[in-house]
Amino acid sequence: MNTAALADYRSYPLISALATVQVLPDRLQVHWADGRLSPFHHQWLRDNCPCPQCVYSVTREQVLEIVDVAEDLECNAARIDADGCLNLDWADGHRSRFDPGWLRAHAYDRQSREERQAAKARHSLWDASLQLPEFQYQPLMEDPQVLLQWLLALRDTGLTQVRGAPTEPGSLALIARRISFIRESNFGVLFNVQSKADADSNAYTAFNLPLHSDLPTRELQPGLQFLHCLVNDAVGGESIFVDGFAIADALRREDPEAFRALCEIPVEFRNKDRHSDYRCLAPIIALDARGQVAEIRMANFLRGPFDTTEEQMPRLYRAYRRFIALTREARFRVIRRLDPGQLWCFDNRRTLHARNAFDPASGARHFQGCYIDRDELLSRILVLQR
Amino acid sequence: MNTAALADYRSYPLISALATVQVLPDRLQVHWADGRLSPFHHQWLRDNCPCPQCVYSVTREQVLEIVDVAEDLECNAARIDADGCLNLDWADGHRSRFDPGWLRAHAYDRQSREERQAAKARHSLWDASLQLPEFQYQPLMEDPQVLLQWLLALRDTGLTQVRGAPTEPGSLALIARRISFIRESNFGVLFNVQSKADADSNAYTAFNLPLHSDLPTRELQPGLQFLHCLVNDAVGGESIFVDGFAIADALRREDPEAFRALCEIPVEFRNKDRHSDYRCLAPIIALDARGQVAEIRMANFLRGPFDTTEEQMPRLYRAYRRFIALTREARFRVIRRLDPGQLWCFDNRRTLHARNAFDPASGARHFQGCYIDRDELLSRILVLQR
């Protein structure tokens, strides 16, 4: 255990001790006991000084601005102390002391960066054979470890079911708040999924709903969607799910030209009623900086007229048809009917959901839903993992 | 006035009448009375059929899925009727009827698309000489036209002041809800900006805060930020604003290499306390699909250690310093002190804000703040403009 300050709440295990350190004109070369060599530029080290002058200890937020330090500030001396910490003397008299666990966790030599990349969570793609991750309400409400397992399943698989929940209207909020506050929308904090005469969305009819993400009409689609079954006496209304990432993956392999069209050509989604008018222009498949599929945006009933060039229009229709056709293939579809006290929680930006038509004359059907953003899910996981 | 159905709540003025229409194998060629020629592919027309079978009239949402129509469906006949509407007979027996105003508004010939692009709102860049858009509380709460003027100023200039507001805590919510519901965060629905002993952010200290956007640690930074002055008896604490788009524009002209570095190299922002741990990796300057500056993400006190390659690290520090140095130049800075009953409302993804240090011993200082997303601002504008 060493005593260097940290501008963080996480702890950083000692992976390897510091062996030697060499001061070069613009950087330090750090040799670790396990043989790794890590460069640290003087500016980077000065910028990340965790001393109480540079970081406010109450908030653990930086008060130093690097622009207030000379761009060519020199490091006069570097030494490893008895606690194994790296100590630096700067030309302007300032001193810095770095914890070796923290330093290794933030090293930016090629190997250290690759290790961090490889350690990141991966999505596990699924199809109709999915072993559905199921969680019981009571343990999930009481045991932080069960909660963490649920949240990891949401992050990595993107489809979960909770069983044994209360059937009182509003009780969904208790479950959602185990993660965080709820993201409000024009449909409210909790929304009621029931057939209504004055529906302001096809979701509030008895129609079948094709596979879609919710609120594709917003710049940021909600990260998590909850659908809680309170009453389900009507004939029909089964839930259908597909892994949008698995479908995008299949499209990429089977029809790369169609895949590219859906990544490149933006489509407008529209949700409009007497009181609101949301529009969002974005491609159906979004890729991250590394070219991996990061998000699916799709709802046929909320789509505006395609607006692309005369040349691109047939290409977009071909790709759109191909994608929808894949979502209709049985190999991808998980179909289940919820009983009262059960709820779906899924990654709304990945797992597309659909509903079969139901017969409102055959019995009552009442679901409640809500949203939570991905930021909240990931924050809660990090806090539970501390 | 014609009687064709619309899958929309907007009305579409008749810009030009339909003159003639020619049926080609995969598309129609429409000639307008003003000489324009617009192609419409058969699939596009069938997809956008607004009849009550294809669009549910209550929600004005599509029930047809184009994938359920043959990809090579032929149009047997096209004629312009006495109301000026385009009537189509499809090979499968379906019939469609299009309003000419709607059709022109969605035409995708090159000229029509360029006109729509040119008609989009533009940001007006500003500097220290800004004539601050000011609005009075009472008219804004009562008159939809004044409300619309305020919202357009927020969209296009990104910095506004409201005067004559109440000074009761909580009254900010009334003003914000003139636009929409409020976006909650871990700091609450309304947050109190006061110096606190147990601060969970440097915002809740008496320190100066360098120019920043709020919540850069979230995937979607809040679109609008409100800061409402209830009490301001302390010495210091002036608000400072710069137009982040103007600074990005200056950087692009004066140091294009630094501009590119800030667009290309992602930076992690972190906001962490005992109960939350938000992290977001994104470039400081985000460009839209057309290469225009769309967003600035910046808060030195919420920035994590830079994590890029050994080669890129000096490039990133040089660019970061250059950007910060520009935000400190007097030519860009608007500096004002708020009195009780006044509030700032600004585009948090464009207009960076700062606070001078204040002396909590010299008097009380109490502001309240909240956020609303850009989706809500734009929706409200579209509804007010109907």
PDB file of C-alpha atoms in Angstrom, chain B residues 143-381:
ATOM      1  CA  ASP B 143     -47.256  35.192 -25.759  1.00  0.00           C
ATOM      2  CA  PRO B 144     -46.430  32.239 -28.041  1.00  0.00           C
ATOM      3  CA  GLN B 145     -44.809  34.599 -30.565  1.00  0.00           C
ATOM      4  CA  VAL B 146     -42.375  35.972 -27.962  1.00  0.00           C
ATOM      5  CA  LEU B 147     -41.689  32.399 -26.872  1.00  0.00           C
ATOM      6  CA  LEU B 148     -40.901  31.486 -30.488  1.00  0.00           C
ATOM      7  CA  GLN B 149     -38.511  34.455 -30.848  1.00  0.00           C
ATOM      8  CA  TRP B 150     -36.672  33.315 -27.702  1.00  0.00           C
ATOM      9  CA  LEU B 151     -36.396  29.746 -28.975  1.00  0.00           C
ATOM     10  CA  LEU B 152     -35.109  30.877 -32.378  1.00  0.00           C
ATOM     11  CA  ALA B 153     -32.448  33.000 -30.632  1.00  0.00           C
ATOM     12  CA  LEU B 154     -31.426  29.945 -28.618  1.00  0.00           C
ATOM     13  CA  ARG B 155     -31.191  27.829 -31.764  1.00  0.00           C
ATOM     14  CA  ASP B 156     -29.340  30.344 -33.925  1.00  0.00           C
ATOM     15  CA  THR B 157     -27.278  32.475 -31.481  1.00  0.00           C
ATOM     16  CA  GLY B 158     -27.097  30.094 -28.540  1.00  0.00           C
ATOM     17  CA  LEU B 159     -26.968  32.700 -25.749  1.00  0.00           C
ATOM     18  CA  THR B 160     -29.945  34.576 -24.277  1.00  0.00           C
ATOM     19  CA  GLN B 161     -30.902  36.384 -21.102  1.00  0.00           C
ATOM     20  CA  VAL B 162     -34.342  36.518 -19.485  1.00  0.00           C
ATOM     21  CA  ARG B 163     -35.154  39.431 -17.141  1.00  0.00           C
ATOM     22  CA  GLY B 164     -37.906  40.180 -14.682  1.00  0.00           C
ATOM     23  CA  ALA B 165     -38.335  36.579 -13.492  1.00  0.00           C
ATOM     24  CA  PRO B 166     -39.459  35.684  -9.939  1.00  0.00           C
ATOM     25  CA  THR B 167     -36.765  35.016  -7.349  1.00  0.00           C
ATOM     26  CA  GLU B 168     -38.550  32.211  -5.491  1.00  0.00           C
ATOM     27  CA  PRO B 169     -36.573  28.965  -5.495  1.00  0.00           C
ATOM     28  CA  GLY B 170     -38.141  26.551  -7.978  1.00  0.00           C
ATOM     29  CA  SER B 171     -39.602  29.216 -10.249  1.00  0.00           C
ATOM     30  CA  LEU B 172     -37.044  28.323 -12.924  1.00  0.00           C
ATOM     31  CA  ALA B 173     -39.064  25.144 -13.560  1.00  0.00           C
ATOM     32  CA  LEU B 174     -42.044  27.241 -14.731  1.00  0.00           C
ATOM     33  CA  ILE B 175     -39.897  28.975 -17.329  1.00  0.00           C
ATOM     34  CA  ALA B 176     -38.194  25.802 -18.514  1.00  0.00           C
ATOM     35  CA  ARG B 177     -41.540  24.034 -18.875  1.00  0.00           C
ATOM     36  CA  ARG B 178     -42.643  26.697 -21.346  1.00  0.00           C
ATOM     37  CA  ILE B 179     -40.369  24.673 -23.642  1.00  0.00           C
ATOM     38  CA  SER B 180     -40.702  21.123 -22.333  1.00  0.00           C
ATOM     39  CA  PHE B 181     -40.088  18.744 -19.470  1.00  0.00           C
ATOM     40  CA  ILE B 182     -36.680  19.103 -17.811  1.00  0.00           C
ATOM     41  CA  ARG B 183     -33.815  16.636 -18.319  1.00  0.00           C
ATOM     42  CA  GLU B 184     -32.892  15.125 -14.979  1.00  0.00           C
ATOM     43  CA  SER B 185     -29.285  14.297 -14.066  1.00  0.00           C
ATOM     44  CA  ASN B 186     -27.500  12.906 -11.022  1.00  0.00           C
ATOM     45  CA  PHE B 187     -27.522  16.512  -9.738  1.00  0.00           C
ATOM     46  CA  GLY B 188     -31.328  16.496  -9.724  1.00  0.00           C
ATOM     47  CA  VAL B 189     -34.108  18.083 -11.804  1.00  0.00           C
ATOM     48  CA  LEU B 190     -33.236  21.588 -10.600  1.00  0.00           C
ATOM     49  CA  PHE B 191     -29.732  21.924  -9.197  1.00  0.00           C
ATOM     50  CA  ASN B 192     -28.593  24.504  -6.680  1.00  0.00           C
ATOM     51  CA  VAL B 193     -25.345  26.295  -7.500  1.00  0.00           C
ATOM     52  CA  GLN B 194     -23.991  27.248  -4.096  1.00  0.00           C
ATOM     53  CA  SER B 195     -20.684  26.858  -2.337  1.00  0.00           C
ATOM     54  CA  LYS B 196     -20.898  23.645  -0.271  1.00  0.00           C
ATOM     55  CA  ALA B 197     -18.436  22.070   2.151  1.00  0.00           C
ATOM     56  CA  ASP B 198     -19.093  18.559   0.765  1.00  0.00           C
ATOM     57  CA  ALA B 199     -19.111  19.608  -2.910  1.00  0.00           C
ATOM     58  CA  ASP B 200     -19.442  16.746  -5.416  1.00  0.00           C
ATOM     59  CA  SER B 201     -18.369  19.053  -8.244  1.00  0.00           C
ATOM     60  CA  ASN B 202     -16.112  22.095  -8.484  1.00  0.00           C
ATOM     61  CA  ALA B 203     -19.270  23.945  -9.623  1.00  0.00           C
ATOM     62  CA  TYR B 204     -20.413  23.745  -5.997  1.00  0.00           C
ATOM     63  CA  THR B 205     -17.334  25.534  -4.651  1.00  0.00           C
ATOM     64  CA  ALA B 206     -16.366  29.226  -4.737  1.00  0.00           C
ATOM     65  CA  PHE B 207     -13.527  28.516  -7.191  1.00  0.00           C
ATOM     66  CA  ASN B 208     -13.338  30.071 -10.581  1.00  0.00           C
ATOM     67  CA  LEU B 209     -14.512  27.617 -13.223  1.00  0.00           C
ATOM     68  CA  PRO B 210     -12.763  27.725 -16.599  1.00  0.00           C
ATOM     69  CA  LEU B 211     -14.844  27.827 -19.781  1.00  0.00           C
ATOM     70  CA  HIS B 212     -16.716  24.561 -20.152  1.00  0.00           C
ATOM     71  CA  SER B 213     -19.810  22.713 -21.296  1.00  0.00           C
ATOM     72  CA  ASP B 214     -21.899  20.950 -18.649  1.00  0.00           C
ATOM     73  CA  LEU B 215     -22.028  17.127 -18.494  1.00  0.00           C
ATOM     74  CA  PRO B 216     -19.390  16.441 -21.181  1.00  0.00           C
ATOM     75  CA  THR B 217     -19.209  13.122 -19.346  1.00  0.00           C
ATOM     76  CA  ARG B 218     -22.533  12.025 -20.939  1.00  0.00           C
ATOM     77  CA  GLU B 219     -22.932  10.652 -24.420  1.00  0.00           C
ATOM     78  CA  LEU B 220     -25.423  13.441 -25.154  1.00  0.00           C
ATOM     79  CA  GLN B 221     -24.473  16.733 -23.526  1.00  0.00           C
ATOM     80  CA  PRO B 222     -27.585  18.670 -22.444  1.00  0.00           C
ATOM     81  CA  GLY B 223     -28.783  20.943 -25.241  1.00  0.00           C
ATOM     82  CA  LEU B 224     -29.961  23.930 -23.207  1.00  0.00           C
ATOM     83  CA  GLN B 225     -28.653  25.095 -19.891  1.00  0.00           C
ATOM     84  CA  PHE B 226     -30.539  27.484 -17.613  1.00  0.00           C
ATOM     85  CA  LEU B 227     -28.872  29.432 -14.788  1.00  0.00           C
ATOM     86  CA  HIS B 228     -31.285  31.469 -12.685  1.00  0.00           C
ATOM     87  CA  CYS B 229     -30.035  34.058 -10.194  1.00  0.00           C
ATOM     88  CA  LEU B 230     -31.999  34.119  -6.918  1.00  0.00           C
ATOM     89  CA  VAL B 231     -29.472  35.870  -4.654  1.00  0.00           C
ATOM     90  CA  ASN B 232     -26.184  37.493  -5.646  1.00  0.00           C
ATOM     91  CA  ASP B 233     -24.661  39.505  -2.792  1.00  0.00           C
ATOM     92  CA  ALA B 234     -21.171  37.976  -2.972  1.00  0.00           C
ATOM     93  CA  VAL B 235     -18.193  39.808  -4.457  1.00  0.00           C
ATOM     94  CA  GLY B 236     -17.101  38.195  -7.739  1.00  0.00           C
ATOM     95  CA  GLY B 237     -18.800  35.300  -9.532  1.00  0.00           C
ATOM     96  CA  GLU B 238     -19.326  37.034 -12.886  1.00  0.00           C
ATOM     97  CA  SER B 239     -20.485  34.825 -15.774  1.00  0.00           C
ATOM     98  CA  ILE B 240     -18.274  34.576 -18.855  1.00  0.00           C
ATOM     99  CA  PHE B 241     -19.419  33.184 -22.208  1.00  0.00           C
ATOM    100  CA  VAL B 242     -17.695  32.435 -25.478  1.00  0.00           C
ATOM    101  CA  ASP B 243     -19.161  31.119 -28.715  1.00  0.00           C
ATOM    102  CA  GLY B 244     -17.459  27.737 -29.014  1.00  0.00           C
ATOM    103  CA  PHE B 245     -18.367  27.587 -32.707  1.00  0.00           C
ATOM    104  CA  ALA B 246     -16.658  30.963 -33.309  1.00  0.00           C
ATOM    105  CA  ILE B 247     -13.557  29.710 -31.497  1.00  0.00           C
ATOM    106  CA  ALA B 248     -13.527  26.472 -33.479  1.00  0.00           C
ATOM    107  CA  ASP B 249     -13.919  28.556 -36.625  1.00  0.00           C
ATOM    108  CA  ALA B 250     -10.962  30.770 -35.636  1.00  0.00           C
ATOM    109  CA  LEU B 251      -8.861  27.720 -34.808  1.00  0.00           C
ATOM    110  CA  ARG B 252      -9.717  26.154 -38.163  1.00  0.00           C
ATOM    111  CA  ARG B 253      -8.487  29.271 -39.968  1.00  0.00           C
ATOM    112  CA  GLU B 254      -5.496  30.114 -37.752  1.00  0.00           C
ATOM    113  CA  ASP B 255      -4.206  26.623 -36.971  1.00  0.00           C
ATOM    114  CA  PRO B 256      -5.881  23.961 -39.130  1.00  0.00           C
ATOM    115  CA  GLU B 257      -3.565  21.242 -37.821  1.00  0.00           C
ATOM    116  CA  ALA B 258      -4.694  21.903 -34.226  1.00  0.00           C
ATOM    117  CA  PHE B 259      -8.319  21.993 -35.378  1.00  0.00           C
ATOM    118  CA  ARG B 260      -7.950  18.570 -37.011  1.00  0.00           C
ATOM    119  CA  ALA B 261      -6.326  17.111 -33.898  1.00  0.00           C
ATOM    120  CA  LEU B 262      -9.289  18.193 -31.735  1.00  0.00           C
ATOM    121  CA  CYS B 263     -11.738  16.711 -34.262  1.00  0.00           C
ATOM    122  CA  GLU B 264      -9.857  13.417 -34.560  1.00  0.00           C
ATOM    123  CA  ILE B 265      -8.406  12.461 -31.184  1.00  0.00           C
ATOM    124  CA  PRO B 266     -11.006  11.403 -28.609  1.00  0.00           C
ATOM    125  CA  VAL B 267     -10.626  12.604 -25.022  1.00  0.00           C
ATOM    126  CA  GLU B 268     -12.202  11.021 -21.959  1.00  0.00           C
ATOM    127  CA  PHE B 269     -14.322  13.140 -19.635  1.00  0.00           C
ATOM    128  CA  ARG B 270     -15.065  11.821 -16.159  1.00  0.00           C
ATOM    129  CA  ASN B 271     -17.494  12.839 -13.454  1.00  0.00           C
ATOM    130  CA  LYS B 272     -17.229  10.694 -10.395  1.00  0.00           C
ATOM    131  CA  ASP B 273     -18.326  10.832  -6.794  1.00  0.00           C
ATOM    132  CA  ARG B 274     -19.263   8.320  -4.150  1.00  0.00           C
ATOM    133  CA  HIS B 275     -22.515   7.408  -5.963  1.00  0.00           C
ATOM    134  CA  SER B 276     -21.787   7.765  -9.668  1.00  0.00           C
ATOM    135  CA  ASP B 277     -19.010   7.304 -12.186  1.00  0.00           C
ATOM    136  CA  TYR B 278     -19.711   8.747 -15.635  1.00  0.00           C
ATOM    137  CA  ARG B 279     -17.187   8.446 -18.428  1.00  0.00           C
ATOM    138  CA  CYS B 280     -17.451   9.557 -22.025  1.00  0.00           C
ATOM    139  CA  LEU B 281     -14.824   9.285 -24.746  1.00  0.00           C
ATOM    140  CA  ALA B 282     -15.329  11.764 -27.592  1.00  0.00           C
ATOM    141  CA  PRO B 283     -13.409  14.398 -29.543  1.00  0.00           C
ATOM    142  CA  ILE B 284     -13.533  17.986 -28.251  1.00  0.00           C
ATOM    143  CA  ILE B 285     -14.873  19.260 -31.585  1.00  0.00           C
ATOM    144  CA  ALA B 286     -17.589  17.217 -33.305  1.00  0.00           C
ATOM    145  CA  LEU B 287     -18.388  17.805 -36.981  1.00  0.00           C
ATOM    146  CA  ASP B 288     -21.666  17.020 -38.713  1.00  0.00           C
ATOM    147  CA  ALA B 289     -21.995  14.993 -41.932  1.00  0.00           C
ATOM    148  CA  ARG B 290     -21.195  18.108 -43.974  1.00  0.00           C
ATOM    149  CA  GLY B 291     -18.013  18.923 -42.045  1.00  0.00           C
ATOM    150  CA  GLN B 292     -19.571  21.816 -40.123  1.00  0.00           C
ATOM    151  CA  VAL B 293     -18.816  22.250 -36.416  1.00  0.00           C
ATOM    152  CA  ALA B 294     -21.778  20.698 -34.586  1.00  0.00           C
ATOM    153  CA  GLU B 295     -20.704  20.502 -30.951  1.00  0.00           C
ATOM    154  CA  ILE B 296     -17.979  21.461 -28.468  1.00  0.00           C
ATOM    155  CA  ARG B 297     -17.214  19.158 -25.533  1.00  0.00           C
ATOM    156  CA  MET B 298     -14.965  20.761 -22.961  1.00  0.00           C
ATOM    157  CA  ALA B 299     -14.416  20.937 -19.212  1.00  0.00           C
ATOM    158  CA  ASN B 300     -10.826  20.908 -17.996  1.00  0.00           C
ATOM    159  CA  PHE B 301     -11.849  19.896 -14.464  1.00  0.00           C
ATOM    160  CA  LEU B 302     -13.769  16.850 -15.766  1.00  0.00           C
ATOM    161  CA  ARG B 303     -11.120  15.682 -18.206  1.00  0.00           C
ATOM    162  CA  GLY B 304      -9.393  12.337 -17.713  1.00  0.00           C
ATOM    163  CA  PRO B 305      -5.724  11.740 -18.522  1.00  0.00           C
ATOM    164  CA  PHE B 306      -5.162  11.948 -22.264  1.00  0.00           C
ATOM    165  CA  ASP B 307      -4.928   8.445 -23.729  1.00  0.00           C
ATOM    166  CA  THR B 308      -3.515   8.440 -27.227  1.00  0.00           C
ATOM    167  CA  THR B 309      -0.395   7.098 -28.907  1.00  0.00           C
ATOM    168  CA  GLU B 310       3.089   8.264 -27.998  1.00  0.00           C
ATOM    169  CA  GLU B 311       3.266   9.986 -31.415  1.00  0.00           C
ATOM    170  CA  GLN B 312      -0.090  11.794 -31.086  1.00  0.00           C
ATOM    171  CA  MET B 313       0.360  12.940 -27.477  1.00  0.00           C
ATOM    172  CA  PRO B 314       2.436  16.112 -28.208  1.00  0.00           C
ATOM    173  CA  ARG B 315       0.038  16.948 -31.074  1.00  0.00           C
ATOM    174  CA  LEU B 316      -2.972  16.703 -28.757  1.00  0.00           C
ATOM    175  CA  TYR B 317      -1.364  18.869 -26.044  1.00  0.00           C
ATOM    176  CA  ARG B 318      -0.408  21.502 -28.603  1.00  0.00           C
ATOM    177  CA  ALA B 319      -3.965  21.631 -29.988  1.00  0.00           C
ATOM    178  CA  TYR B 320      -5.589  21.623 -26.545  1.00  0.00           C
ATOM    179  CA  ARG B 321      -3.390  24.525 -25.407  1.00  0.00           C
ATOM    180  CA  ARG B 322      -4.178  26.455 -28.562  1.00  0.00           C
ATOM    181  CA  PHE B 323      -7.936  26.008 -28.086  1.00  0.00           C
ATOM    182  CA  ILE B 324      -7.827  27.051 -24.401  1.00  0.00           C
ATOM    183  CA  ALA B 325      -5.620  30.038 -25.266  1.00  0.00           C
ATOM    184  CA  LEU B 326      -8.244  31.207 -27.786  1.00  0.00           C
ATOM    185  CA  THR B 327     -11.053  30.924 -25.204  1.00  0.00           C
ATOM    186  CA  ARG B 328      -9.002  33.274 -22.992  1.00  0.00           C
ATOM    187  CA  GLU B 329      -8.716  36.008 -25.618  1.00  0.00           C
ATOM    188  CA  ALA B 330     -10.769  39.096 -24.760  1.00  0.00           C
ATOM    189  CA  ARG B 331     -12.087  39.385 -28.327  1.00  0.00           C
ATOM    190  CA  PHE B 332     -14.317  36.346 -27.745  1.00  0.00           C
ATOM    191  CA  ARG B 333     -15.502  36.890 -24.174  1.00  0.00           C
ATOM    192  CA  VAL B 334     -18.864  38.238 -23.038  1.00  0.00           C
ATOM    193  CA  ILE B 335     -18.676  39.019 -19.288  1.00  0.00           C
ATOM    194  CA  ARG B 336     -21.759  39.904 -17.235  1.00  0.00           C
ATOM    195  CA  ARG B 337     -22.955  39.763 -13.679  1.00  0.00           C
ATOM    196  CA  LEU B 338     -26.505  38.526 -13.073  1.00  0.00           C
ATOM    197  CA  ASP B 339     -28.895  40.288 -10.715  1.00  0.00           C
ATOM    198  CA  PRO B 340     -31.668  38.415  -8.891  1.00  0.00           C
ATOM    199  CA  GLY B 341     -34.587  37.645 -11.224  1.00  0.00           C
ATOM    200  CA  GLN B 342     -32.330  37.330 -14.252  1.00  0.00           C
ATOM    201  CA  LEU B 343     -31.350  34.109 -15.907  1.00  0.00           C
ATOM    202  CA  TRP B 344     -29.104  32.786 -18.600  1.00  0.00           C
ATOM    203  CA  CYS B 345     -30.365  30.271 -21.081  1.00  0.00           C
ATOM    204  CA  PHE B 346     -27.821  29.021 -23.603  1.00  0.00           C
ATOM    205  CA  ASP B 347     -26.852  26.224 -25.976  1.00  0.00           C
ATOM    206  CA  ASN B 348     -24.688  24.057 -23.742  1.00  0.00           C
ATOM    207  CA  ARG B 349     -23.194  22.209 -26.719  1.00  0.00           C
ATOM    208  CA  ARG B 350     -21.978  25.413 -28.320  1.00  0.00           C
ATOM    209  CA  THR B 351     -21.685  28.284 -25.849  1.00  0.00           C
ATOM    210  CA  LEU B 352     -18.966  27.607 -23.268  1.00  0.00           C
ATOM    211  CA  HIS B 353     -19.505  29.218 -19.892  1.00  0.00           C
ATOM    212  CA  ALA B 354     -17.208  30.121 -17.023  1.00  0.00           C
ATOM    213  CA  ARG B 355     -17.507  31.704 -13.599  1.00  0.00           C
ATOM    214  CA  ASN B 356     -15.080  33.975 -11.848  1.00  0.00           C
ATOM    215  CA  ALA B 357     -14.200  32.979  -8.290  1.00  0.00           C
ATOM    216  CA  PHE B 358     -16.395  34.623  -5.662  1.00  0.00           C
ATOM    217  CA  ASP B 359     -15.923  35.401  -1.981  1.00  0.00           C
ATOM    218  CA  PRO B 360     -18.525  33.442   0.003  1.00  0.00           C
ATOM    219  CA  ALA B 361     -17.688  35.532   3.108  1.00  0.00           C
ATOM    220  CA  SER B 362     -18.778  38.741   1.337  1.00  0.00           C
ATOM    221  CA  GLY B 363     -22.444  37.754   0.931  1.00  0.00           C
ATOM    222  CA  ALA B 364     -24.871  35.049  -0.148  1.00  0.00           C
ATOM    223  CA  ARG B 365     -24.961  33.700  -3.714  1.00  0.00           C
ATOM    224  CA  HIS B 366     -27.633  31.279  -4.875  1.00  0.00           C
ATOM    225  CA  PHE B 367     -28.338  30.216  -8.452  1.00  0.00           C
ATOM    226  CA  GLN B 368     -30.561  27.395  -9.677  1.00  0.00           C
ATOM    227  CA  GLY B 369     -30.023  25.563 -12.895  1.00  0.00           C
ATOM    228  CA  CYS B 370     -31.570  22.912 -15.121  1.00  0.00           C
ATOM    229  CA  TYR B 371     -31.255  21.305 -18.560  1.00  0.00           C
ATOM    230  CA  ILE B 372     -33.476  20.647 -21.561  1.00  0.00           C
ATOM    231  CA  ASP B 373     -32.399  18.608 -24.581  1.00  0.00           C
ATOM    232  CA  ARG B 374     -32.063  20.017 -28.087  1.00  0.00           C
ATOM    233  CA  ASP B 375     -34.774  17.618 -29.371  1.00  0.00           C
ATOM    234  CA  GLU B 376     -37.301  19.420 -27.160  1.00  0.00           C
ATOM    235  CA  LEU B 377     -36.224  22.882 -28.307  1.00  0.00           C
ATOM    236  CA  LEU B 378     -36.521  21.937 -31.984  1.00  0.00           C
ATOM    237  CA  SER B 379     -39.854  20.143 -31.494  1.00  0.00           C
ATOM    238  CA  ARG B 380     -41.308  23.173 -29.714  1.00  0.00           C
ATOM    239  CA  ILE B 381     -40.146  25.469 -32.522  1.00  0.00           C
TER     240      ILE B 381
END
